[in-house]
Amino acid sequence: MNNLETLGENIRNIRKSKNISQEKLAEMCDLHRTYIGAIECGTKNVCFKNLIKLIGVLECDVCDIFKNINFSENLQ
């Protein structure tokens, strides 16, 4: 699993733990649902601005988002 996939999985797990659908999360962040889906699948590299939106809306710790990310590797 690469870092984008791990990041997406972390976001998905946090979202699901809060019982928020992809649609609702997208609406709350003013993003498109397919963008959220692509982030969660690890096929879309989320920009910093949107990552900050996600962290704020999910009310989670930054460490939770970056759990198990290997910072010695480049994001692909």
Tab-separated table of C-alpha atoms in Angstrom:
chain	number	residue	atom	x	y	z
A	1	MET	CA	0.000	0.000	0.000
A	2	ASN	CA	1.428	3.378	-0.960
A	3	ASN	CA	1.137	6.580	1.056
A	4	LEU	CA	-1.834	7.936	-0.910
A	5	GLU	CA	-3.737	4.705	-0.294
A	6	THR	CA	-2.853	4.819	3.401
A	7	LEU	CA	-3.944	8.457	3.649
A	8	GLY	CA	-7.219	7.605	1.916
A	9	GLU	CA	-7.821	4.635	4.178
A	10	ASN	CA	-7.216	6.804	7.249
A	11	ILE	CA	-9.702	9.411	6.020
A	12	ARG	CA	-12.261	6.693	5.218
A	13	ASN	CA	-11.869	5.102	8.656
A	14	ILE	CA	-12.290	8.427	10.439
A	15	ARG	CA	-15.303	9.324	8.292
A	16	LYS	CA	-16.963	5.982	8.919
A	17	SER	CA	-16.239	6.133	12.661
A	18	LYS	CA	-18.261	9.353	12.716
A	19	ASN	CA	-21.075	7.820	10.625
A	20	ILE	CA	-20.668	10.374	7.850
A	21	SER	CA	-21.337	9.367	4.240
A	22	GLN	CA	-19.031	10.411	1.424
A	23	GLU	CA	-21.833	12.598	0.125
A	24	LYS	CA	-22.304	14.349	3.455
A	25	LEU	CA	-18.560	14.841	3.938
A	26	ALA	CA	-18.268	16.296	0.444
A	27	GLU	CA	-21.151	18.661	1.140
A	28	MET	CA	-19.668	19.746	4.473
A	29	CYS	CA	-16.280	20.424	2.830
A	30	ASP	CA	-17.763	22.025	-0.295
A	31	LEU	CA	-16.132	19.317	-2.436
A	32	HIS	CA	-17.513	16.781	-4.919
A	33	ARG	CA	-18.398	13.274	-3.724
A	34	THR	CA	-16.328	11.653	-6.453
A	35	TYR	CA	-13.301	13.664	-5.261
A	36	ILE	CA	-13.783	12.282	-1.736
A	37	GLY	CA	-14.097	8.780	-3.184
A	38	ALA	CA	-10.901	9.188	-5.214
A	39	ILE	CA	-9.018	10.438	-2.148
A	40	GLU	CA	-10.244	7.490	-0.105
A	41	CYS	CA	-9.213	5.054	-2.875
A	42	GLY	CA	-5.765	6.614	-3.029
A	43	THR	CA	-6.118	7.611	-6.672
A	44	LYS	CA	-6.266	11.381	-6.084
A	45	ASN	CA	-3.592	13.435	-4.360
A	46	VAL	CA	-5.456	15.760	-2.000
A	47	CYS	CA	-4.199	19.344	-1.919
A	48	PHE	CA	-3.245	20.956	1.375
A	49	LYS	CA	-6.234	23.321	1.370
A	50	ASN	CA	-8.671	20.431	1.031
A	51	LEU	CA	-6.802	18.340	3.577
A	52	ILE	CA	-7.254	21.173	6.097
A	53	LYS	CA	-10.988	21.253	5.248
A	54	LEU	CA	-11.258	17.497	5.827
A	55	ILE	CA	-9.427	17.655	9.159
A	56	GLY	CA	-11.647	20.506	10.321
A	57	VAL	CA	-14.912	18.900	9.273
A	58	LEU	CA	-13.948	15.475	10.620
A	59	GLU	CA	-12.752	17.121	13.850
A	60	CYS	CA	-9.807	14.779	14.026
A	61	ASP	CA	-6.195	15.025	15.041
A	62	VAL	CA	-3.659	15.560	12.272
A	63	CYS	CA	-1.796	12.505	13.599
A	64	ASP	CA	-4.859	10.348	12.863
A	65	ILE	CA	-4.882	11.453	9.220
A	66	PHE	CA	-1.165	10.674	8.811
A	67	LYS	CA	-1.176	7.406	10.780
A	68	ASN	CA	1.136	4.795	9.185
A	69	ILE	CA	2.402	7.223	6.535
A	70	ASN	CA	6.036	6.625	5.642
A	71	PHE	CA	7.458	10.133	5.452
A	72	SER	CA	10.771	8.877	4.073
A	73	GLU	CA	8.906	7.961	0.856
A	74	ASN	CA	7.628	10.473	-1.646
A	75	LEU	CA	3.865	10.607	-2.117
A	76	GLN	CA	3.026	9.093	-5.467
